[in-house]
Tab-separated table of C-alpha atoms in Angstrom:
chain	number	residue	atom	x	y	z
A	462	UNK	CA	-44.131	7.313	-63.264
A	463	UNK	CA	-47.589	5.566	-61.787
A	464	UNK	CA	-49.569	6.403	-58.875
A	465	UNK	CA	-51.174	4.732	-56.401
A	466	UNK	CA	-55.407	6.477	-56.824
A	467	UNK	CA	-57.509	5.222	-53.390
A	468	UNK	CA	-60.355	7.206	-51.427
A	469	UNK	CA	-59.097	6.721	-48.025
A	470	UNK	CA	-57.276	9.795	-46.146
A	471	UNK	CA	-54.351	9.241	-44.039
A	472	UNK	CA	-55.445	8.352	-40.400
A	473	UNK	CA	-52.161	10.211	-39.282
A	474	UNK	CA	-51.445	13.201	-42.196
A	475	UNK	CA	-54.087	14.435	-44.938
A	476	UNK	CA	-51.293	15.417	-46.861
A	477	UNK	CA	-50.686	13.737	-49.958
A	478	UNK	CA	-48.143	14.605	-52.882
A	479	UNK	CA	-48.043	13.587	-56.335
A	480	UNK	CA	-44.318	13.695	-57.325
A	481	UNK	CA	-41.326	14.799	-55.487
A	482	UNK	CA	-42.378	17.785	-52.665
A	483	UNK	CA	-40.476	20.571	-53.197
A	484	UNK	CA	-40.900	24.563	-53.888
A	485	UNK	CA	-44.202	25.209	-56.348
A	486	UNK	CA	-43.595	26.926	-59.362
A	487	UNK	CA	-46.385	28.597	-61.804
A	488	UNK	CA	-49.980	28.446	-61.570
A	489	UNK	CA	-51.519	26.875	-58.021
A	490	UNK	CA	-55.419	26.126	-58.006
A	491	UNK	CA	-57.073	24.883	-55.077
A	492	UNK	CA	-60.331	23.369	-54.758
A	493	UNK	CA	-61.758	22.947	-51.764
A	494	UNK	CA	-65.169	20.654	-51.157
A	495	UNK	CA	-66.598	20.128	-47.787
A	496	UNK	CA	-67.259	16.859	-46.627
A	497	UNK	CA	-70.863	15.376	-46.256
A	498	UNK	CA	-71.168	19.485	-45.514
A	499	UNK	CA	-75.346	19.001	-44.635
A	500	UNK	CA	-75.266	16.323	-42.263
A	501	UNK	CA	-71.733	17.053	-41.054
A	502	UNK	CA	-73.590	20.883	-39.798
A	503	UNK	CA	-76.507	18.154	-38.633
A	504	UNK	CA	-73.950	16.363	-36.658
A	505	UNK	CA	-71.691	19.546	-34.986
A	506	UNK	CA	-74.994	21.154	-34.304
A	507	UNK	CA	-76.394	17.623	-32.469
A	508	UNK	CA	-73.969	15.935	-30.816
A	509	UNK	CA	-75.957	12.852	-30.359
A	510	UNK	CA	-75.862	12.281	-33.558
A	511	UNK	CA	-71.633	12.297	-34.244
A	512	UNK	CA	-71.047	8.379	-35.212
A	513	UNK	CA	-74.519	7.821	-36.602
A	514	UNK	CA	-76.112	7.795	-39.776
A	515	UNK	CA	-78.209	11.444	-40.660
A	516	UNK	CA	-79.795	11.720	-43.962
A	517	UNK	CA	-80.571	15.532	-44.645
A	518	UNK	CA	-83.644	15.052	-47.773
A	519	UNK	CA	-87.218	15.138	-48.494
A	520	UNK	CA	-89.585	13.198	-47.330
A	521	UNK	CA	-89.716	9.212	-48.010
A	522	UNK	CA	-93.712	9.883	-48.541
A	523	UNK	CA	-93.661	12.825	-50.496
A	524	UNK	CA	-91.198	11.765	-54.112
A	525	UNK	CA	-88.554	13.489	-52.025
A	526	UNK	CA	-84.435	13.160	-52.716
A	527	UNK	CA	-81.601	12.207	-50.711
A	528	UNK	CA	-79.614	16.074	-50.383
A	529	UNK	CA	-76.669	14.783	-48.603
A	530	UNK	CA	-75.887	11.847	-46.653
A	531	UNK	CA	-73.212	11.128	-43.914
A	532	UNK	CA	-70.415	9.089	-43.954
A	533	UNK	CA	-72.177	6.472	-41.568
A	534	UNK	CA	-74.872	6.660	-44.001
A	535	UNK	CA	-72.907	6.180	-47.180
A	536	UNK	CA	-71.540	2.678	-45.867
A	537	UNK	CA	-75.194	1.305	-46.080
A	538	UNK	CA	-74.970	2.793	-50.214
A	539	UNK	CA	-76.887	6.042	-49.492
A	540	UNK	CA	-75.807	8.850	-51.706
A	541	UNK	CA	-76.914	11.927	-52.978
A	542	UNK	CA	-80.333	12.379	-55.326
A	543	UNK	CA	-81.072	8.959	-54.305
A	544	UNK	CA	-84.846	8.254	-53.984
A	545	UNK	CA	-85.993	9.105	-50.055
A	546	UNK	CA	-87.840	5.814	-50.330
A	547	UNK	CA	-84.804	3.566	-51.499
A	548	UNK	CA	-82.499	5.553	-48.649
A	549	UNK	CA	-85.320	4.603	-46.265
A	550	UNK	CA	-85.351	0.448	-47.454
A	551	UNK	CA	-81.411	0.492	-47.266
A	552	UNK	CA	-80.692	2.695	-43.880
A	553	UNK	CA	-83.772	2.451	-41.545
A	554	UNK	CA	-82.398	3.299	-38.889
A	555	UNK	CA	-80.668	6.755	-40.502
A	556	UNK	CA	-81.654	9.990	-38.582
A	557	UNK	CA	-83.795	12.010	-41.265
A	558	UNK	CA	-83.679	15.694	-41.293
A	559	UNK	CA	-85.534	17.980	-43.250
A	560	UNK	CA	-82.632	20.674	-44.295
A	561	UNK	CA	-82.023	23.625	-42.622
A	562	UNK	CA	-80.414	25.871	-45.598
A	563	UNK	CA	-80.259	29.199	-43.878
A	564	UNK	CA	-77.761	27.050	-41.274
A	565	UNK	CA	-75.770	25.644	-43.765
A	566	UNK	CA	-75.394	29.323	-46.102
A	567	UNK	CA	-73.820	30.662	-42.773
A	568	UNK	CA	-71.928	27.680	-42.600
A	569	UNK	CA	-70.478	27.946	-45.967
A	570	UNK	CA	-70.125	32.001	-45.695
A	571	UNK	CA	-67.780	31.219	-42.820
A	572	UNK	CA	-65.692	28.824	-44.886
A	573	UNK	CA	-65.519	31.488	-48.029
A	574	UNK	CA	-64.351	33.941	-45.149
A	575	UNK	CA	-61.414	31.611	-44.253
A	576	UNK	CA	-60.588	31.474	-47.568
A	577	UNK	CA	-61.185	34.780	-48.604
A	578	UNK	CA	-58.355	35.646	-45.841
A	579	UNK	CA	-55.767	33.831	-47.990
A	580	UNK	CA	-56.910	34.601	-51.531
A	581	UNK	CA	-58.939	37.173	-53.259
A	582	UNK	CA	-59.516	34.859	-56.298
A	583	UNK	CA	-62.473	32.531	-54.882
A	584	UNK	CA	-64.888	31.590	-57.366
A	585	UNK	CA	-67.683	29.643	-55.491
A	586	UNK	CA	-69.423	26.876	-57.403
A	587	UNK	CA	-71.738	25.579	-54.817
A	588	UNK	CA	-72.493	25.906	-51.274
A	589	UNK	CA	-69.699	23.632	-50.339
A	590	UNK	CA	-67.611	23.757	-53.155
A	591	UNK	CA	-65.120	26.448	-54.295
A	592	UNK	CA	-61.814	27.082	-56.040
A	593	UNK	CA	-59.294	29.198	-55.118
A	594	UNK	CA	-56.324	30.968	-57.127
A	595	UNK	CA	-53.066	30.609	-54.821
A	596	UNK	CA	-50.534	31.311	-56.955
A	597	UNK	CA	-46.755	32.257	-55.438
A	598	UNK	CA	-46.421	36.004	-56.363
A	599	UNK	CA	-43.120	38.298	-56.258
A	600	UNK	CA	-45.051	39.677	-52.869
A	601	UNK	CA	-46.279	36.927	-51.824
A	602	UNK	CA	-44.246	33.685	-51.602
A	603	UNK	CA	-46.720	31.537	-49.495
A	604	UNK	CA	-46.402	27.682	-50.342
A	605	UNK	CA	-49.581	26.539	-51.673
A	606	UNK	CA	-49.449	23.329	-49.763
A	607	UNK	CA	-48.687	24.619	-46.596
A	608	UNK	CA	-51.686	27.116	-47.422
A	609	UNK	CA	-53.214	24.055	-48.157
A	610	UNK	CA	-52.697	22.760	-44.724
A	611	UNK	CA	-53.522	26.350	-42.437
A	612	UNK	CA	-56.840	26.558	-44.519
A	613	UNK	CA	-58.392	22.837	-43.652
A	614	UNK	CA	-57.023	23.304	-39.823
A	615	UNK	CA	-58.916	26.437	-39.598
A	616	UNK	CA	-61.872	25.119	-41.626
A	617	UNK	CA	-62.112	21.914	-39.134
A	618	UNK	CA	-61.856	24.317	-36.144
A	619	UNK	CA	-65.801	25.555	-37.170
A	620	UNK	CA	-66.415	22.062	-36.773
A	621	UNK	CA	-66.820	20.414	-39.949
A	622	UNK	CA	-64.080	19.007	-42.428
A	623	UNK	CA	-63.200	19.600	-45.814
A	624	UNK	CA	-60.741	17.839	-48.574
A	625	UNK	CA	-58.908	20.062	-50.593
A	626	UNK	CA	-56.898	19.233	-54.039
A	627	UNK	CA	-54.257	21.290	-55.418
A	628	UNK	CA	-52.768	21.564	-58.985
A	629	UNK	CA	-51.908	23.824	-61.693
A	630	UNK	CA	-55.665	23.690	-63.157
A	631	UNK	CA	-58.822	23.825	-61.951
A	632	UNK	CA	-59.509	20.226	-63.841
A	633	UNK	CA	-56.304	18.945	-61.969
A	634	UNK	CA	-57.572	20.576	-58.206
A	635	UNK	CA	-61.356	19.372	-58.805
A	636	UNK	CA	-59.981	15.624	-59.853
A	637	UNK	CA	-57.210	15.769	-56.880
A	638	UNK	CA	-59.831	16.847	-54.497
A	639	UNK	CA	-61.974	13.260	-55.063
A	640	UNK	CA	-58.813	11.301	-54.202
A	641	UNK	CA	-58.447	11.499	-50.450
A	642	UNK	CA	-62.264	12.244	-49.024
A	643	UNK	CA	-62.835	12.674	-45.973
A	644	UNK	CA	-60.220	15.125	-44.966
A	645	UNK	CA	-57.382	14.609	-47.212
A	646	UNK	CA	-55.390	17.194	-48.856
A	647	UNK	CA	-53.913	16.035	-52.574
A	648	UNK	CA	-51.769	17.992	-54.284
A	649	UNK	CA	-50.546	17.197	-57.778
A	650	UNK	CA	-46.678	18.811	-57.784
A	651	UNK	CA	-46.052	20.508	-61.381
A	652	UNK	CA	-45.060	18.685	-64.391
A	653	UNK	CA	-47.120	15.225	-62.744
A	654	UNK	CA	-50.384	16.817	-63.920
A	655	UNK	CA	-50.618	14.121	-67.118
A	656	UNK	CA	-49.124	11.059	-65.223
A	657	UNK	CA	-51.756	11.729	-62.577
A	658	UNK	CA	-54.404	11.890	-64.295
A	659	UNK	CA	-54.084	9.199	-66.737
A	660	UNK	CA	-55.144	6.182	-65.196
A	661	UNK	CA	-58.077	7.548	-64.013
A	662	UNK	CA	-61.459	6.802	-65.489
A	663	UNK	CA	-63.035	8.989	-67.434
A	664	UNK	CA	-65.958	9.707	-65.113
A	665	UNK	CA	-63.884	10.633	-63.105
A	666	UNK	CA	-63.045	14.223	-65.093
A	667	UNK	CA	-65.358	17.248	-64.695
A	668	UNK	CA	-67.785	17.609	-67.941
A	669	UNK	CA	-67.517	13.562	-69.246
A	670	UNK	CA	-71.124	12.354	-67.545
A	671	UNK	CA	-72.778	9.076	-68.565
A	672	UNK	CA	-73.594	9.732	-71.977
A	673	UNK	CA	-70.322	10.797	-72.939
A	674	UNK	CA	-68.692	7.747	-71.082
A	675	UNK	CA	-70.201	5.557	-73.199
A	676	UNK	CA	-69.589	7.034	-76.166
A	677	UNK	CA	-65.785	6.921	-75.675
A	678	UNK	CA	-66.063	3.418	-74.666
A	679	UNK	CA	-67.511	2.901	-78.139
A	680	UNK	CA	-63.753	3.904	-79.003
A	681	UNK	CA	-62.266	1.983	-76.718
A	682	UNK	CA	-61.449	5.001	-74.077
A	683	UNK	CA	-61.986	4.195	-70.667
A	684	UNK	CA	-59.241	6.689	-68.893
A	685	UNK	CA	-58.452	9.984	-69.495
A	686	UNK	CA	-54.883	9.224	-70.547
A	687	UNK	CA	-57.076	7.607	-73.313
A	688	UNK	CA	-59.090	10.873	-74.090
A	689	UNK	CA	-55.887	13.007	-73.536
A	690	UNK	CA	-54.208	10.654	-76.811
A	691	UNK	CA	-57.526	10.098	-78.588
A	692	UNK	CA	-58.189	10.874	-82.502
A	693	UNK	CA	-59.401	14.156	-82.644
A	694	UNK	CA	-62.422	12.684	-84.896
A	695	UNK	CA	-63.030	10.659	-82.132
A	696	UNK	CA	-63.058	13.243	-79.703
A	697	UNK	CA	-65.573	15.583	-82.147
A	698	UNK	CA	-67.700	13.017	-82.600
A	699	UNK	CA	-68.309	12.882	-78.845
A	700	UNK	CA	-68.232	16.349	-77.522
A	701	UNK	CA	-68.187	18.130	-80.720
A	702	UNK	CA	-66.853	22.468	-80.066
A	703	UNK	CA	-65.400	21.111	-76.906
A	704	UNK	CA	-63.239	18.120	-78.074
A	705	UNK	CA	-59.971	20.512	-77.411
A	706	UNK	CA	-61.308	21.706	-74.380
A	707	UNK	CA	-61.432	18.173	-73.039
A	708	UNK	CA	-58.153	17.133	-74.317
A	709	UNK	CA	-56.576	20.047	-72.108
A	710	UNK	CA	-58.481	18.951	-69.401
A	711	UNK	CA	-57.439	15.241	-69.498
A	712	UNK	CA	-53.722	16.469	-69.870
A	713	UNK	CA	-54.022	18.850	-66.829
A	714	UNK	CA	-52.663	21.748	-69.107
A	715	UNK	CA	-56.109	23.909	-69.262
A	716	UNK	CA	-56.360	27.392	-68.523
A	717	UNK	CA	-59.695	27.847	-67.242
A	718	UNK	CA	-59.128	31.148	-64.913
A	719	UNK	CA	-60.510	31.300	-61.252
A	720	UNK	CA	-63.287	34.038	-61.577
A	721	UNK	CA	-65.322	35.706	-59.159
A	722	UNK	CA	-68.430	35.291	-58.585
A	723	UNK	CA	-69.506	38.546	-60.204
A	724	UNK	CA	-67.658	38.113	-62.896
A	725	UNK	CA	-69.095	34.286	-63.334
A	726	UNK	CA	-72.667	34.593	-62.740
A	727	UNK	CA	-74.166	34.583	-66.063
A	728	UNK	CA	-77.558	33.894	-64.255
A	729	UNK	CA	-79.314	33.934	-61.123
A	730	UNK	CA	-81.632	31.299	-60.729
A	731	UNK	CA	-84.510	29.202	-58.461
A	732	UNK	CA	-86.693	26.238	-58.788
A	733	UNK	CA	-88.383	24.189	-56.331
A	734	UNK	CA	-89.995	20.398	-56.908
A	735	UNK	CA	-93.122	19.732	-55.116
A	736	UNK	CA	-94.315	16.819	-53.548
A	737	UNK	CA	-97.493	17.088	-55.119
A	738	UNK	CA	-98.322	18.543	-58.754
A	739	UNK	CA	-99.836	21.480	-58.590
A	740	UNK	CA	-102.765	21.711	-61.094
A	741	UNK	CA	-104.694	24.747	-59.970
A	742	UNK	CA	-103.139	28.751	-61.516
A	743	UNK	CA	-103.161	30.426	-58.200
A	744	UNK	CA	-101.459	27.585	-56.554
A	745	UNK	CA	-98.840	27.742	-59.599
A	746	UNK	CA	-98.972	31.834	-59.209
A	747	UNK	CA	-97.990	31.341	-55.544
A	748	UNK	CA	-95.018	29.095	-56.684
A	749	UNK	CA	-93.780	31.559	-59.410
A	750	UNK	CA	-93.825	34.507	-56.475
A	751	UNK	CA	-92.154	32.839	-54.302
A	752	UNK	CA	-89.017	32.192	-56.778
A	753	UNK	CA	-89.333	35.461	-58.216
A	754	UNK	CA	-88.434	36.602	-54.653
A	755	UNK	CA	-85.416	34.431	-54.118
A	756	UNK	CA	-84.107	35.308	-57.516
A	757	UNK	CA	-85.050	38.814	-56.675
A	758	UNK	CA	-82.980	38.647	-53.287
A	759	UNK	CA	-80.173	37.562	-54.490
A	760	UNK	CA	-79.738	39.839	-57.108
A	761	UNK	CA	-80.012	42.518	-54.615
A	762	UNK	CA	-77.721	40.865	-52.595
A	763	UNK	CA	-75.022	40.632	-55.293
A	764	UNK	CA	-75.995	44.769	-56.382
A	765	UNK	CA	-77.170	42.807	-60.351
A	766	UNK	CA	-80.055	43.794	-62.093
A	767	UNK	CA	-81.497	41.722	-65.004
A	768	UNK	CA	-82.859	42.474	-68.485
A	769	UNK	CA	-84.360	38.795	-69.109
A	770	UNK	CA	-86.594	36.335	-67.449
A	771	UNK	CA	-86.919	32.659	-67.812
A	772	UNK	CA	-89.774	30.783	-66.784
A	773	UNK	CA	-89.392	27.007	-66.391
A	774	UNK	CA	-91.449	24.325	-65.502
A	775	UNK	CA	-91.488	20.480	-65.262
A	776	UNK	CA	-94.912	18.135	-65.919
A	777	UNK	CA	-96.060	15.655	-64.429
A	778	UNK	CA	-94.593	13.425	-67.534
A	779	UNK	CA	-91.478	14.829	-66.490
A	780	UNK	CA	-91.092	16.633	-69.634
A	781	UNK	CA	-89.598	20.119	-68.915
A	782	UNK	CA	-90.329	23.663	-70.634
A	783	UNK	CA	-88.961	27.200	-70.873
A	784	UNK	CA	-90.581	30.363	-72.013
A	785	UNK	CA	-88.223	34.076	-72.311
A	786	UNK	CA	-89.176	37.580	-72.262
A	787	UNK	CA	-86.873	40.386	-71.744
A	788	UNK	CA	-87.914	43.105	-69.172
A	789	UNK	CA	-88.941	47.139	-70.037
A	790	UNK	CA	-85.805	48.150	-68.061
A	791	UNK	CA	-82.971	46.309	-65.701
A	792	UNK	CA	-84.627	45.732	-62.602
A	793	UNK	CA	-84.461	43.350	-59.147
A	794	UNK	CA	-87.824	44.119	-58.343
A	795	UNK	CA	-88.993	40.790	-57.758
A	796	UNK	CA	-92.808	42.255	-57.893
A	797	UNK	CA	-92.175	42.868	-61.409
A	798	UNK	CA	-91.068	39.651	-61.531
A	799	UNK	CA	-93.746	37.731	-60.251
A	800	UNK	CA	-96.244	39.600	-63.234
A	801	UNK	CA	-93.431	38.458	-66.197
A	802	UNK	CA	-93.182	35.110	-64.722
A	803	UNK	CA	-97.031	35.052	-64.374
A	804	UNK	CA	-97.659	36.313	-67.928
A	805	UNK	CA	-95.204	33.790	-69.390
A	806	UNK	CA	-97.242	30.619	-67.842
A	807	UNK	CA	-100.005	29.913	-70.736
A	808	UNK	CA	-96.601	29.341	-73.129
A	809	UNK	CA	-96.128	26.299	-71.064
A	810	UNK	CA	-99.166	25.070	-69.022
A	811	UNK	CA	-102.436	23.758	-69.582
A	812	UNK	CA	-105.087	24.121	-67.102
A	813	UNK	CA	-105.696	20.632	-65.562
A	814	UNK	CA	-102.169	19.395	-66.352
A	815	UNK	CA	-99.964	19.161	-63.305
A	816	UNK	CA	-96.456	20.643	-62.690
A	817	UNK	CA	-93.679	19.090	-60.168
A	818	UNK	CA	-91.346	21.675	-60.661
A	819	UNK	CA	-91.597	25.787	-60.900
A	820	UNK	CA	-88.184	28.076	-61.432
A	821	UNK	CA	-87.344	31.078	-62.456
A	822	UNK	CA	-83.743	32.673	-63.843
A	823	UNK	CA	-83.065	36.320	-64.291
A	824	UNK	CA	-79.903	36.808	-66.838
A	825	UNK	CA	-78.467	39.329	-69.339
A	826	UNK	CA	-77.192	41.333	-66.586
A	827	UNK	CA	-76.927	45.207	-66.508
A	828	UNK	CA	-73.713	46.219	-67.639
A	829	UNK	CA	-73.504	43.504	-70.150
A	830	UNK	CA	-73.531	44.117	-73.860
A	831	UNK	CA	-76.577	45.608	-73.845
A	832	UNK	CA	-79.492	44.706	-76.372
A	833	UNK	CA	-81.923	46.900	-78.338
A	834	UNK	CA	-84.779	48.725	-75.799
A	835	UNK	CA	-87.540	46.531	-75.795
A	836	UNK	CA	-91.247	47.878	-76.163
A	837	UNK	CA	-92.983	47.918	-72.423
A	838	UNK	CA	-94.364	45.050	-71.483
A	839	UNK	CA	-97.249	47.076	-70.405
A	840	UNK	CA	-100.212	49.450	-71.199
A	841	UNK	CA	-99.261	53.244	-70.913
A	842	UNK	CA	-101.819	53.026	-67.386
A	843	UNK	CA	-100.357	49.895	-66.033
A	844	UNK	CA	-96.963	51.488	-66.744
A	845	UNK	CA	-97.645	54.545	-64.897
A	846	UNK	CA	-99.463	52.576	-62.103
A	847	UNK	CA	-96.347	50.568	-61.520
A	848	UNK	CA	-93.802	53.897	-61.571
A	849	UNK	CA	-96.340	54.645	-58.618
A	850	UNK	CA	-95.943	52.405	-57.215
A	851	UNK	CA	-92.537	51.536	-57.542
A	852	UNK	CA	-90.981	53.663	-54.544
A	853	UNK	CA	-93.671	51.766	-51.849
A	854	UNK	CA	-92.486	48.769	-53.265
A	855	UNK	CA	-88.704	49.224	-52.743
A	856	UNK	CA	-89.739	49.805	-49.627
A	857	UNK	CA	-91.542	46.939	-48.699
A	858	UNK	CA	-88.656	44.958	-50.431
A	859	UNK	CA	-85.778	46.832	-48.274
A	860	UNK	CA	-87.895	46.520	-45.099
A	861	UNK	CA	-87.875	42.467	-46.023
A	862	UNK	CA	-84.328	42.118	-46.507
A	863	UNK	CA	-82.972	44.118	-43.203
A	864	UNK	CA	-85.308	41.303	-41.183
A	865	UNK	CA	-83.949	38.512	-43.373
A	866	UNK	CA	-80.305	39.424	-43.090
A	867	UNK	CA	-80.967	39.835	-39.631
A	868	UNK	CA	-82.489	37.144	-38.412
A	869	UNK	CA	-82.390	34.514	-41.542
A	870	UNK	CA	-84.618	33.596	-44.782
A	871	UNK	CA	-87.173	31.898	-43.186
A	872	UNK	CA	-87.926	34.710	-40.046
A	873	UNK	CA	-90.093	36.585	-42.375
A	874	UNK	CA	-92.405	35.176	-45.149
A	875	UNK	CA	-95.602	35.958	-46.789
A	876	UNK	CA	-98.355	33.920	-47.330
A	877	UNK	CA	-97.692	32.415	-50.971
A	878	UNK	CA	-94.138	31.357	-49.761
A	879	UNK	CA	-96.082	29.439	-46.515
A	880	UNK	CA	-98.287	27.893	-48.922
A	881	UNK	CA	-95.328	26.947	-51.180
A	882	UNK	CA	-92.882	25.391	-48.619
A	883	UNK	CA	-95.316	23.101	-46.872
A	884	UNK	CA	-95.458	21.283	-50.198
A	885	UNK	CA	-92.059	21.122	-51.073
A	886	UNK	CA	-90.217	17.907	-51.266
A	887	UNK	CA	-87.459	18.977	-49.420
A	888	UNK	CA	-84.268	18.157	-51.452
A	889	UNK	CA	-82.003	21.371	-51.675
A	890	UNK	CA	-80.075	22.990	-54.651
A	891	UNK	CA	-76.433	23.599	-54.125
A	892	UNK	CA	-76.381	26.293	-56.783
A	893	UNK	CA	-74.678	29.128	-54.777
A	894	UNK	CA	-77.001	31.736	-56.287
A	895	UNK	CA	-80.234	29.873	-55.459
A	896	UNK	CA	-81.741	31.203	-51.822
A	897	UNK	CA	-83.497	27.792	-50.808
């Protein structure tokens, strides 16, 4: 059986079904993406602005990125991580906006909510992205599709509008999802999982990016009906452990389970890309606090504690480096954090040299397998300066969240996150456990 693929919703019905509509059976996955979600807040929060073109990115001036683009926008060939200063040439006349993040989180909480209401099983991959387990149960018969359906209308009723695909794998929901945008609703029926995705181009599958297109092309695979029937030395060759992995994907049978977020955060992470390199240590310092604190935030936030930090950093010659070092003790204390991330910085800096990019990642949660104790970090007086210390800090760091949760990230910062920010370049990670 073949299907007609396009990227135009239905003026009159979102809905579209892949084989004959009828009563789902087994697994249902949903994945739901919000449409142009930055500028579409942009435009429900400005009203003038509905029917023209809004760029939400970094400054044209400054090396800064295309975040998202509108619609209106996208017809001039604006699209995400595009240069600012290419967006600019192509779409003069575009409405720029800066990004207003703590906007768009309560934005995107509201959506999870709605969802959240008809699922438990939500595992959110980015700030407008998220799947969604929806599988018929003995006590609950609900059609997916119709689900499908109440969950958009409600989602649209905030004021902005998402596309939603539905199939029997999250590699089947996240392709279906791409078919019909803005607005649509695709779902792939059971049993049509392989027929519907075989036509389809291989870039167009979760996990094959450039590199590995053109490797397959090198075999003659251009779809993933190709990959799905491909020689499995073929299929090693190109994506080596994860050649079955990819076969499942491309025949819409994997089994890839919807997980929660606490049970799929492996890491919490932050980085930030400057406008200008920074070259001088305290202006790096200041950029390594104020990440420490987001990551520090957010594990809070989420009740995690981590027993590793990662350091990263990006030169000037673009060339990027890590350095690791595991902490005395689980902790959130992003305090702590700052002084690891701080000590770590002569493993991958040079005075003089510039940096365009500073982030931090906390992993190894508590609770996981644990490793061996690690030595303190320390000297016996700095260790007993910091227990000390310790209880003023939690303090200061509970005092800062109850004004942040109350009146957003940005109504309360200190003086190394001020000096940060104003050289940012202003393009925005959708990593869901990134505070931007």
């Amino acid at each position: 059986m073949n299907f007609k693929h396009n990227n135009k919703a239905c003026d009159t019905d979102p809905l579209h079904v892949v084989g004959t509509p009828g009563p789902w059976f087994g697994r249902a996955i949903m994945l739901l993406d919000l449409d142009a979600f930055f500028a579409s807040v942009e435009q429900l929060d400005h009203p003038a602005w509905r029917g023209k073109p809004v760029i939400v990115g970094g400054d044209a001036d400054s090396r800064g990125v295309v975040s998202t683009a509108s619609y209106e926008a996208r017809t001039y060939g604006v699209h995400s991580a595009m240069p600012a200063r290419c967006a600019r040439s192509i779409c003069p006349d575009a409405i720029w906006v800066p990004g207003r993040f703590a906007r768009y989180r309560e934005m995107s909480h509201k959506v999870m909510s709605i969802m959240l209401d008809a699922s438990p099983f939500l595992q959110q991959v980015s700030i407008d992205e998220a799947f969604l387990d929806v599988t018929p149960t003995k006590h609950d018969r609900t059609d997916p599709v119709q689900l499908a359906r109440r969950i958009q209308q409600r989602v649209a009723e905030l004021g902005v509008t998402c596309s939603i695909g539905l199939g029997a794998s999250k590699a089947v929901a996240k392709t279906a999802s791409e078919e019909h945008k803005p607005r649509g609703i695709t779902a792939v029926m059971p049993g049509e999982e392989e027929a519907f995705l075989a036509p389809l181009p291989t870039k167009r599958m979760s996990g094959i990016g450039p590199v590995a297109q053109k490797e397959l092309a090198r075999f003659g695979i251009h779809t993933l009906g190709g990959v799905a029937q491909a020689e499995e030395d073929a299929l090693a060759s190109v994506f080596g452990s994860r050649a079955d992995e990819m076969r499942a994907r491309c025949l819409g049978i994997d089994t890839d389970p919807v997980q929660t977020q606490d049970a799929s955060a492996k890491s919490v992470g932050n980085e930030m890309s400057f406008a200008h390199d920074l070259t001088k240590r305290e202006d790096i310092e200041a950029a390594i606090g104020t990440v420490a604190a987001k990551v520090g935030r957010r594990l809070r936030r989420s009740g995690l504690k981590a027993r590793t930090l990662t350091l990263k950093v990006r030169h000037a010659n673009l060339k990027v480096h890590t350095a690791q070092c595991p902490l005395p003790h689980p902790s959130d204390d992003e305090f702590l954090f700052t002084d690891v991330l701080a000590g770590l910085l002569d493993e991958v800096w040079h005075p003089g040299t510039g940096l365009r990019l500073v982030g931090a990642t906390a992993s190894k949660f508590d609770g996981e397998d644990a490793a061996p104790l690690q030595l303190s970090l320390f000297s016996e007086g700095e260790d007993e300066l910091r227990r000390e210390g310790g209880q003023a800090r939690e303090h200061l760091r509970n005092a800062t969240d109850a004004v942040r949760d109350r009146f957003g990230e940005d109504a309360l910062q200190y003086g190394r996150e001020l000096k940060t920010n104003a050289n940012l370049t202003g393009g925005g990670s959708k990593d869901p456990l990134e505070d931007q």
